[in-house]
């Protein structure tokens, strides 16, 4: 779950959204985990439709999504109890599901609705999904999520997002910061350097990048918004194959700032895993470990007594720009165009996209959900939303925010790993990022590649 975040922020967020995050309250204490019954009155969820004879809808999903307590399973449970209809689940192995669904969509042998990633990248063919435009729930979705749930060809909504959103940032130890005299927020790269100096003086390693798990690239995802905000053409030209990242002075300078942080890394950074990073920040051995808010659920299991001392915050590698970085909702519902029960499947989605269902899901897995309503959150979600209330813009992770549906591949994260191990920045950007990106997009027949 902590191993990577872009090829795997997708996996990690969805796993975390229906796993360990469920036992925590917004105050950081523990509460009894709710069941899918959730003591929620299904009478208060209405689709405003006439009472009809019960039907059975077919639904295809991952083994993981179909068997876990998550937004998918809870939504289905409440729907069945509230309507009398049934949902017949077709479960497929996690590593085979997308290929199975792509085949079904191509042949027309489709279920009534499917679970899919809320993402334009590496997904099922979005043009084979039924548009969902015109539904009232779309007007209640949080700003910015349309980039995950619509298709570029016509701008139509094709995915109903139901999974929790997550925040990327620096998980930090409050006690270490207090002892070092570091005040928050850290508004820019200069503030970050000053904090690292102060922390190092008290004998604590400021940063654990966990490079064995290739986790150091998350500093790029949470810190480089300033780069693309200042010059949006950088991402556009990379996607159009008009710019090799290694030839961009701005990108080279941005990665140089990450490399310059090496003197503040914990000495075992090259062999450390993500779990090592979590353990070390919980125990105060390091001050910061960059990852996602889903780690709250992981840490609260083994380090419950440490949770009051842990927080998450935004970081900027720029001089004058900072943003709160958010990941997409990941899991969602979609309807194949060739579904035999399109209208009934839309009624199902209308049913689950309600504040009552979102609230029931949050009782099991506290967090921020796509519908713009208050739900039970962890203290980390509340902390990041506090920065938003102070005026910081909310941005999706950089590869989603600025590159749209273009697939940059895993090479950019590999480039960070190799440059931290001593490879020249320009060579790492060219050999790890550009060449791997070119191979990927040639095979996908991306225009311009």
Coordinates of N, CA and C in Angstrom, one line a residue, residues 63-280:
X63 N -12.5 -9.1 -6.8 CA -12.7 -9.9 -5.5 C -12.6 -9.0 -4.3
X64 N -11.5 -8.1 -4.3 CA -11.3 -7.2 -3.2 C -12.4 -6.3 -2.9
X65 N -12.9 -5.6 -4.0 CA -14.0 -4.7 -3.8 C -15.3 -5.4 -3.4
X66 N -15.5 -6.6 -3.9 CA -16.8 -7.3 -3.7 C -16.9 -7.9 -2.3
X67 N -15.8 -8.1 -1.7 CA -15.8 -8.8 -0.4 C -15.5 -7.9 0.8
X68 N -14.9 -6.8 0.6 CA -14.5 -5.9 1.7 C -15.6 -5.0 2.1
X69 N -15.5 -4.5 3.3 CA -16.5 -3.5 3.8 C -16.0 -2.1 3.2
X70 N -16.7 -1.7 2.2 CA -16.3 -0.4 1.5 C -17.5 0.3 0.9
X71 N -17.2 1.3 0.2 CA -18.3 2.1 -0.4 C -19.1 1.2 -1.4
X72 N -18.4 0.3 -2.1 CA -19.1 -0.5 -3.0 C -20.1 -1.5 -2.3
X73 N -19.6 -2.2 -1.3 CA -20.4 -3.2 -0.7 C -21.5 -2.6 0.2
X74 N -21.1 -1.5 0.9 CA -22.1 -0.8 1.7 C -23.3 -0.2 0.9
X75 N -22.9 0.4 -0.2 CA -23.9 1.0 -1.1 C -24.9 -0.1 -1.6
X76 N -24.3 -1.2 -2.0 CA -25.2 -2.3 -2.5 C -26.1 -2.8 -1.4
X77 N -25.6 -3.0 -0.2 CA -26.4 -3.5 1.0 C -27.5 -2.6 1.2
X78 N -27.3 -1.3 1.3 CA -28.3 -0.3 1.6 C -29.4 -0.3 0.4
X79 N -28.9 -0.4 -0.8 CA -29.8 -0.4 -1.9 C -30.7 -1.6 -1.9
X80 N -30.2 -2.8 -1.6 CA -31.0 -4.0 -1.5 C -32.1 -3.9 -0.4
X81 N -31.7 -3.4 0.7 CA -32.6 -3.2 1.8 C -33.7 -2.2 1.6
X82 N -33.3 -1.1 0.9 CA -34.2 0.0 0.6 C -35.2 -0.2 -0.5
X83 N -34.8 -1.0 -1.5 CA -35.6 -1.2 -2.7 C -36.3 -2.6 -2.8
X84 N -35.7 -3.6 -2.2 CA -36.1 -4.9 -2.4 C -35.5 -5.6 -3.6
X85 N -34.8 -4.8 -4.4 CA -34.1 -5.4 -5.6 C -32.8 -6.1 -5.1
X86 N -32.3 -6.9 -6.0 CA -31.1 -7.7 -5.7 C -30.0 -7.3 -6.6
X87 N -28.8 -7.5 -6.1 CA -27.6 -7.3 -7.0 C -26.8 -8.6 -7.0
X88 N -26.7 -9.1 -8.1 CA -25.9 -10.4 -8.3 C -24.5 -10.0 -8.6
X89 N -23.5 -10.3 -7.7 CA -22.2 -9.9 -8.0 C -21.4 -11.0 -8.7
X90 N -20.6 -10.5 -9.7 CA -19.7 -11.4 -10.5 C -18.3 -11.0 -10.1
X91 N -17.7 -11.8 -9.3 CA -16.3 -11.4 -8.8 C -15.2 -12.1 -9.6
X92 N -14.2 -11.2 -9.9 CA -13.1 -11.7 -10.7 C -11.8 -11.4 -9.9
X93 N -10.7 -12.2 -10.2 CA -9.4 -11.9 -9.5 C -9.0 -10.5 -9.8
X94 N -8.4 -9.9 -8.8 CA -8.0 -8.5 -8.9 C -7.1 -8.2 -10.1
X95 N -6.2 -9.1 -10.4 CA -5.2 -8.8 -11.5 C -5.8 -9.2 -12.9
X96 N -7.0 -9.7 -12.9 CA -7.6 -10.1 -14.2 C -8.9 -9.2 -14.5
X97 N -9.4 -8.5 -13.6 CA -10.7 -7.9 -13.7 C -10.7 -6.9 -14.9
X98 N -9.8 -6.0 -15.0 CA -9.8 -5.0 -16.1 C -9.8 -5.7 -17.5
X99 N -9.0 -6.7 -17.7 CA -9.0 -7.4 -18.9 C -10.3 -8.1 -19.2
X100 N -10.9 -8.7 -18.2 CA -12.2 -9.4 -18.3 C -13.2 -8.4 -18.8
X101 N -13.3 -7.2 -18.1 CA -14.3 -6.2 -18.4 C -14.1 -5.7 -19.8
X102 N -12.8 -5.4 -20.2 CA -12.5 -4.9 -21.5 C -13.1 -5.9 -22.6
X103 N -12.9 -7.2 -22.3 CA -13.3 -8.2 -23.3 C -14.9 -8.2 -23.3
X104 N -15.5 -8.1 -22.2 CA -17.0 -8.1 -22.1 C -17.5 -6.9 -22.9
X105 N -16.9 -5.7 -22.6 CA -17.4 -4.5 -23.3 C -17.2 -4.6 -24.8
X106 N -16.2 -5.3 -25.2 CA -15.9 -5.4 -26.7 C -16.9 -6.3 -27.4
X107 N -17.3 -7.4 -26.6 CA -18.2 -8.4 -27.2 C -19.6 -8.1 -27.0
X108 N -20.0 -7.3 -26.0 CA -21.4 -7.0 -25.7 C -22.0 -7.8 -24.7
X109 N -21.2 -8.8 -24.2 CA -21.7 -9.7 -23.1 C -21.4 -9.0 -21.8
X110 N -22.2 -8.1 -21.4 CA -21.9 -7.2 -20.3 C -22.8 -7.3 -19.1
X111 N -22.3 -7.0 -17.9 CA -23.2 -6.9 -16.7 C -24.0 -5.6 -16.8
X112 N -24.9 -5.5 -15.9 CA -25.7 -4.2 -15.9 C -24.9 -3.0 -15.4
X113 N -24.0 -3.2 -14.5 CA -23.1 -2.2 -14.1 C -21.8 -2.8 -13.5
X114 N -20.8 -2.0 -13.5 CA -19.4 -2.5 -13.1 C -18.8 -1.5 -12.1
X115 N -17.9 -2.1 -11.3 CA -17.0 -1.2 -10.5 C -15.7 -0.9 -11.3
X116 N -15.3 0.3 -11.3 CA -14.1 0.7 -12.0 C -13.4 1.8 -11.3
X117 N -12.2 2.1 -11.8 CA -11.4 3.2 -11.2 C -12.0 4.5 -11.7
X118 N -12.1 5.5 -10.8 CA -12.4 6.8 -11.3 C -11.2 7.4 -11.8
X119 N -10.9 7.2 -13.1 CA -9.6 7.6 -13.7 C -9.7 7.5 -15.2
X120 N -9.0 8.5 -15.9 CA -9.0 8.4 -17.3 C -7.8 7.6 -17.8
X121 N -6.9 7.2 -16.9 CA -5.7 6.5 -17.3 C -5.8 5.0 -17.0
X122 N -5.4 4.2 -18.0 CA -5.3 2.7 -17.8 C -6.6 2.1 -17.4
X123 N -7.7 2.7 -17.9 CA -9.0 2.3 -17.4 C -9.7 1.5 -18.5
X124 N -11.0 1.1 -18.3 CA -11.8 0.5 -19.3 C -12.0 1.5 -20.4
X125 N -12.3 1.1 -21.6 CA -12.6 2.1 -22.7 C -13.8 3.0 -22.3
X126 N -13.6 4.2 -22.0 CA -14.7 5.1 -21.5 C -15.7 5.3 -22.6
X127 N -15.4 5.2 -23.8 CA -16.4 5.5 -24.9 C -17.4 4.3 -24.9
X128 N -17.2 3.2 -24.2 CA -18.1 2.1 -24.2 C -19.0 2.2 -23.0
X129 N -18.9 3.3 -22.2 CA -19.7 3.4 -21.0 C -20.9 4.4 -21.3
X130 N -22.0 4.1 -20.6 CA -23.2 5.0 -20.7 C -23.0 6.3 -20.1
X131 N -23.3 7.4 -20.7 CA -23.3 8.7 -20.1 C -24.2 8.8 -18.9
X132 N -23.8 9.5 -17.9 CA -24.6 9.7 -16.7 C -25.1 11.1 -16.5
X133 N -24.9 12.0 -17.5 CA -25.2 13.4 -17.4 C -26.7 13.6 -17.1
X134 N -26.9 14.7 -16.4 CA -28.3 15.1 -16.1 C -28.8 14.6 -14.8
X135 N -28.0 13.8 -14.1 CA -28.4 13.3 -12.8 C -28.1 14.4 -11.7
X136 N -29.0 14.6 -10.8 CA -28.8 15.6 -9.8 C -27.6 15.4 -8.9
X137 N -27.2 14.2 -8.7 CA -26.0 13.9 -7.8 C -24.7 14.6 -8.4
X138 N -24.7 14.7 -9.7 CA -23.5 15.3 -10.3 C -23.3 16.7 -9.8
X139 N -24.4 17.4 -9.6 CA -24.2 18.8 -9.2 C -23.7 18.9 -7.7
X140 N -23.7 17.8 -7.0 CA -23.3 17.8 -5.6 C -21.9 17.2 -5.4
X141 N -21.2 16.9 -6.5 CA -19.9 16.4 -6.4 C -18.9 17.5 -6.1
X142 N -17.9 17.2 -5.3 CA -16.9 18.2 -5.0 C -16.1 18.7 -6.2
X143 N -15.7 20.0 -6.3 CA -15.0 20.5 -7.4 C -13.8 19.8 -7.7
X144 N -13.5 19.6 -9.0 CA -12.2 19.0 -9.5 C -12.3 17.5 -9.8
X145 N -13.4 16.9 -9.3 CA -13.4 15.4 -9.6 C -13.9 15.0 -10.9
X146 N -14.4 16.0 -11.7 CA -14.9 15.8 -13.0 C -13.7 15.3 -13.9
X147 N -12.5 15.7 -13.6 CA -11.4 15.2 -14.4 C -11.1 13.7 -14.2
X148 N -11.6 13.1 -13.2 CA -11.5 11.7 -13.0 C -12.6 10.9 -13.6
X149 N -13.8 11.5 -13.6 CA -15.1 10.8 -13.9 C -15.7 11.1 -15.2
X150 N -15.1 12.0 -16.0 CA -15.6 12.3 -17.4 C -14.6 11.8 -18.4
X151 N -15.1 11.6 -19.6 CA -14.2 11.2 -20.7 C -13.9 12.5 -21.5
X152 N -12.7 12.5 -22.0 CA -12.2 13.6 -22.8 C -12.9 13.8 -24.1
X153 N -13.3 12.7 -24.7 CA -13.9 12.8 -26.1 C -15.1 13.7 -26.2
X154 N -15.9 13.7 -25.1 CA -17.1 14.5 -25.2 C -17.5 15.2 -23.9
X155 N -16.6 15.0 -22.8 CA -16.9 15.6 -21.5 C -18.0 15.0 -20.7
X156 N -18.5 13.9 -21.2 CA -19.7 13.3 -20.5 C -19.2 12.5 -19.2
X157 N -20.1 12.6 -18.2 CA -19.8 11.9 -16.9 C -20.1 10.4 -17.2
X158 N -19.2 9.5 -16.9 CA -19.4 8.1 -17.1 C -19.1 7.2 -15.9
X159 N -18.6 7.9 -14.8 CA -18.3 7.1 -13.6 C -18.9 7.9 -12.4
X160 N -19.6 7.2 -11.6 CA -20.1 7.7 -10.3 C -19.1 7.4 -9.2
X161 N -18.4 8.4 -8.7 CA -17.3 8.1 -7.7 C -17.9 7.9 -6.3
X162 N -17.5 6.8 -5.7 CA -18.0 6.5 -4.4 C -16.9 6.3 -3.3
X163 N -15.7 6.1 -3.7 CA -14.6 5.9 -2.7 C -14.2 7.2 -2.1
X164 N -13.5 7.0 -0.9 CA -13.0 8.2 -0.2 C -11.9 8.9 -1.0
X165 N -11.8 10.2 -0.8 CA -10.7 10.9 -1.3 C -9.6 10.8 -0.3
X166 N -8.4 11.0 -0.8 CA -7.2 11.0 0.2 C -6.3 12.2 -0.1
X167 N -5.5 12.5 0.9 CA -4.6 13.6 0.7 C -3.2 13.1 0.8
X168 N -2.4 13.7 -0.1 CA -0.9 13.4 -0.1 C -0.2 14.5 0.6
X169 N 0.7 14.2 1.4 CA 1.5 15.3 2.2 C 2.6 14.7 3.0
X170 N 3.2 15.5 3.8 CA 4.2 15.0 4.7 C 3.6 14.6 6.0
X171 N 3.7 13.3 6.3 CA 3.3 12.9 7.7 C 4.4 13.3 8.6
X172 N 4.0 14.0 9.7 CA 5.1 14.5 10.6 C 4.8 14.3 12.0
X173 N 5.9 14.3 12.8 CA 5.8 14.1 14.3 C 5.7 15.4 15.0
X174 N 4.6 15.7 15.6 CA 4.4 17.0 16.2 C 5.3 17.3 17.4
X175 N 5.6 16.2 18.1 CA 6.6 16.4 19.3 C 8.0 16.8 18.8
X176 N 8.4 16.2 17.7 CA 9.7 16.5 17.2 C 9.7 18.0 16.7
X177 N 8.7 18.4 16.0 CA 8.6 19.7 15.5 C 8.6 20.7 16.7
X178 N 7.8 20.4 17.7 CA 7.8 21.3 18.9 C 9.1 21.4 19.6
X179 N 9.8 20.3 19.8 CA 11.1 20.3 20.4 C 12.1 21.1 19.6
X180 N 12.0 21.0 18.3 CA 12.9 21.8 17.4 C 12.5 23.2 17.2
X181 N 11.3 23.6 17.7 CA 10.9 25.0 17.6 C 10.4 25.3 16.2
X182 N 9.9 24.3 15.5 CA 9.4 24.5 14.1 C 7.9 24.8 14.2
X183 N 7.5 25.9 13.6 CA 6.1 26.3 13.5 C 5.5 26.0 12.1
X184 N 4.3 25.7 12.1 CA 3.6 25.5 10.8 C 2.7 26.6 10.5
X185 N 2.4 26.9 9.2 CA 2.7 26.0 8.1 C 4.1 26.3 7.5
X186 N 4.6 25.3 6.8 CA 5.9 25.5 6.0 C 5.4 26.0 4.6
X187 N 5.5 27.3 4.3 CA 4.9 27.8 3.2 C 5.6 27.7 1.9
X188 N 6.9 27.4 1.9 CA 7.7 27.3 0.7 C 9.0 26.5 1.0
X189 N 9.8 26.4 -0.1 CA 11.0 25.6 0.0 C 12.0 26.1 1.1
X190 N 12.1 27.4 1.2 CA 12.9 28.0 2.2 C 12.5 27.6 3.6
X191 N 11.2 27.7 3.9 CA 10.7 27.2 5.2 C 11.0 25.8 5.4
X192 N 10.9 24.9 4.4 CA 11.2 23.5 4.5 C 12.7 23.3 4.9
X193 N 13.6 24.0 4.3 CA 15.0 23.9 4.6 C 15.3 24.4 6.0
X194 N 14.7 25.5 6.4 CA 14.9 26.0 7.8 C 14.4 25.0 8.8
X195 N 13.3 24.4 8.5 CA 12.7 23.4 9.5 C 13.7 22.2 9.6
X196 N 14.2 21.7 8.4 CA 15.1 20.6 8.4 C 16.4 20.9 9.2
X197 N 16.9 22.2 9.1 CA 18.1 22.6 9.9 C 17.8 22.5 11.4
X198 N 16.6 23.0 11.8 CA 16.3 23.1 13.2 C 16.1 21.7 13.7
X199 N 15.5 20.8 13.0 CA 15.3 19.4 13.4 C 16.6 18.6 13.5
X200 N 17.4 18.9 12.5 CA 18.7 18.2 12.6 C 19.6 18.5 13.8
X201 N 19.4 19.8 14.2 CA 20.2 20.3 15.4 C 19.8 19.6 16.7
X202 N 18.6 19.0 16.8 CA 18.2 18.3 18.0 C 18.5 16.8 17.9
X203 N 19.2 16.4 16.8 CA 19.6 15.0 16.7 C 18.6 14.1 16.0
X204 N 17.6 14.6 15.3 CA 16.6 13.8 14.7 C 16.8 14.0 13.2
X205 N 16.6 12.9 12.4 CA 16.7 13.0 10.9 C 15.4 13.6 10.5
X206 N 15.5 14.7 9.7 CA 14.3 15.4 9.2 C 13.4 14.6 8.3
X207 N 14.0 13.8 7.4 CA 13.2 13.2 6.3 C 13.6 11.8 6.1
X208 N 12.5 10.9 5.9 CA 12.8 9.5 5.5 C 12.0 9.3 4.2
X209 N 12.8 9.2 3.1 CA 12.2 9.0 1.8 C 11.8 7.6 1.4
X210 N 12.3 6.6 2.2 CA 12.0 5.2 2.0 C 12.3 4.8 0.6
X211 N 13.5 5.0 0.1 CA 13.8 4.8 -1.3 C 13.8 3.4 -1.7
X212 N 13.9 2.4 -0.8 CA 13.8 1.0 -1.3 C 12.4 0.7 -1.9
X213 N 11.4 1.4 -1.4 CA 10.1 1.2 -2.0 C 9.8 2.3 -3.0
X214 N 10.8 3.0 -3.4 CA 10.6 4.1 -4.4 C 9.6 5.1 -4.0
X215 N 9.5 5.4 -2.7 CA 8.5 6.3 -2.2 C 9.0 7.8 -2.3
X216 N 10.2 8.0 -2.6 CA 10.7 9.4 -2.5 C 10.1 10.3 -3.6
X217 N 9.6 9.7 -4.7 CA 8.9 10.5 -5.7 C 7.7 11.2 -5.3
X218 N 7.1 10.8 -4.1 CA 6.0 11.5 -3.6 C 6.3 12.9 -3.3
X219 N 7.5 13.2 -3.0 CA 7.9 14.6 -2.8 C 7.7 15.5 -4.0
X220 N 7.8 14.8 -5.2 CA 7.5 15.5 -6.4 C 6.0 15.7 -6.6
X221 N 5.2 14.7 -6.2 CA 3.8 14.8 -6.4 C 3.2 15.9 -5.5
X222 N 3.7 16.1 -4.3 CA 3.2 17.1 -3.4 C 3.9 18.4 -3.4
X223 N 5.0 18.5 -4.0 CA 5.8 19.7 -4.0 C 5.9 20.5 -5.2
X224 N 5.6 19.9 -6.4 CA 5.9 20.5 -7.7 C 4.7 21.2 -8.3
X225 N 3.6 21.5 -7.6 CA 2.5 22.2 -8.2 C 3.0 23.5 -8.8
X226 N 3.9 24.2 -8.1 CA 4.3 25.5 -8.5 C 4.9 25.5 -9.9
X227 N 5.6 24.4 -10.2 CA 6.2 24.3 -11.5 C 5.2 24.3 -12.7
X228 N 4.2 23.5 -12.6 CA 3.2 23.5 -13.6 C 2.2 24.6 -13.6
X229 N 2.0 25.2 -12.4 CA 1.1 26.4 -12.3 C 1.8 27.6 -13.0
X230 N 3.1 27.7 -12.8 CA 3.8 28.8 -13.4 C 3.9 28.7 -14.9
X231 N 4.1 27.4 -15.4 CA 4.2 27.2 -16.8 C 3.4 26.0 -17.2
X232 N 2.1 26.1 -17.5 CA 1.3 25.0 -17.9 C 1.7 24.3 -19.2
X233 N 2.5 25.0 -20.0 CA 2.9 24.4 -21.3 C 3.9 23.3 -21.1
X234 N 4.5 23.2 -19.9 CA 5.5 22.1 -19.7 C 4.8 20.8 -19.8
X235 N 3.7 20.6 -19.1 CA 2.9 19.3 -19.2 C 2.3 19.1 -20.6
X236 N 1.8 20.1 -21.1 CA 1.2 20.0 -22.5 C 2.2 19.6 -23.5
X237 N 3.4 20.1 -23.4 CA 4.4 19.8 -24.4 C 5.0 18.4 -24.2
X238 N 5.1 18.0 -22.9 CA 5.6 16.6 -22.7 C 4.6 15.6 -23.2
X239 N 3.3 15.9 -23.0 CA 2.2 15.0 -23.5 C 2.2 14.9 -25.0
X240 N 2.5 16.0 -25.6 CA 2.5 16.1 -27.1 C 3.8 15.6 -27.7
X241 N 4.7 15.2 -26.9 CA 6.1 14.7 -27.3 C 6.8 15.9 -28.0
X242 N 6.6 17.1 -27.5 CA 7.4 18.2 -28.0 C 8.5 18.6 -27.0
X243 N 8.5 18.0 -25.8 CA 9.5 18.3 -24.8 C 9.9 17.1 -24.1
X244 N 11.2 16.8 -24.1 CA 11.8 15.8 -23.3 C 12.0 16.4 -21.9
X245 N 11.5 15.8 -20.8 CA 11.7 16.4 -19.5 C 13.1 16.7 -19.2
X246 N 14.0 15.9 -19.7 CA 15.5 16.2 -19.4 C 16.0 17.5 -20.0
X247 N 15.2 18.0 -21.0 CA 15.6 19.2 -21.7 C 15.0 20.5 -21.1
X248 N 14.2 20.3 -20.1 CA 13.5 21.4 -19.4 C 14.3 22.0 -18.3
X249 N 14.7 23.2 -18.3 CA 15.5 23.8 -17.2 C 14.7 23.8 -15.9
X250 N 13.3 24.1 -16.1 CA 12.5 24.2 -14.9 C 12.4 22.8 -14.2
X251 N 12.2 21.7 -15.0 CA 12.1 20.4 -14.4 C 13.4 20.0 -13.7
X252 N 14.5 20.3 -14.4 CA 15.8 20.0 -13.8 C 16.0 20.7 -12.5
X253 N 15.6 22.0 -12.5 CA 15.8 22.7 -11.2 C 14.9 22.2 -10.1
X254 N 13.7 21.8 -10.5 CA 12.8 21.2 -9.5 C 13.3 19.9 -8.9
X255 N 13.8 19.1 -9.7 CA 14.4 17.8 -9.2 C 15.7 18.1 -8.4
X256 N 16.4 19.1 -8.8 CA 17.6 19.5 -8.0 C 17.3 19.8 -6.6
X257 N 16.1 20.4 -6.4 CA 15.7 20.7 -5.0 C 15.4 19.4 -4.2
X258 N 14.9 18.4 -4.8 CA 14.7 17.1 -4.1 C 16.0 16.5 -3.8
X259 N 16.9 16.5 -4.7 CA 18.3 15.9 -4.5 C 19.0 16.7 -3.4
X260 N 18.8 18.0 -3.3 CA 19.5 18.8 -2.3 C 19.0 18.5 -0.9
X261 N 17.8 17.8 -0.8 CA 17.3 17.5 0.5 C 18.1 16.2 1.1
X262 N 18.9 15.6 0.3 CA 19.5 14.4 0.7 C 20.3 14.5 2.0
X263 N 20.9 15.7 2.3 CA 21.6 15.9 3.5 C 20.8 15.8 4.7
X264 N 19.5 15.8 4.5 CA 18.5 15.8 5.7 C 17.9 14.4 5.8
X265 N 18.2 13.5 4.9 CA 17.6 12.1 4.9 C 18.2 11.3 6.1
X266 N 17.3 10.4 6.6 CA 17.8 9.4 7.6 C 18.9 8.5 6.9
X267 N 19.9 8.1 7.6 CA 21.0 7.4 7.0 C 20.6 6.1 6.3
X268 N 19.5 5.5 6.7 CA 19.1 4.2 6.1 C 18.1 4.4 4.9
X269 N 18.1 5.6 4.4 CA 17.0 5.9 3.4 C 17.1 4.9 2.2
X270 N 18.2 4.5 1.7 CA 18.3 3.7 0.5 C 17.8 2.3 0.8
X271 N 17.8 1.8 2.0 CA 17.3 0.4 2.3 C 15.9 0.4 3.0
X272 N 15.4 1.6 3.3 CA 14.2 1.7 4.1 C 12.9 1.5 3.3
X273 N 12.0 0.8 3.8 CA 10.7 0.6 3.2 C 9.7 1.6 3.7
X274 N 8.5 1.6 3.0 CA 7.4 2.5 3.5 C 7.0 2.2 4.9
X275 N 6.9 1.0 5.3 CA 6.6 0.6 6.6 C 7.6 1.1 7.6
X276 N 8.9 1.0 7.2 CA 9.9 1.6 8.0 C 9.7 3.1 8.3
X277 N 9.3 3.8 7.2 CA 9.1 5.2 7.3 C 8.0 5.5 8.3
X278 N 6.9 4.8 8.2 CA 5.8 5.0 9.1 C 6.2 4.7 10.6
X279 N 6.9 3.6 10.8 CA 7.3 3.3 12.1 C 8.3 4.4 12.7
X280 N 9.2 4.9 11.9 CA 10.1 5.8 12.3 C 9.5 7.2 12.7

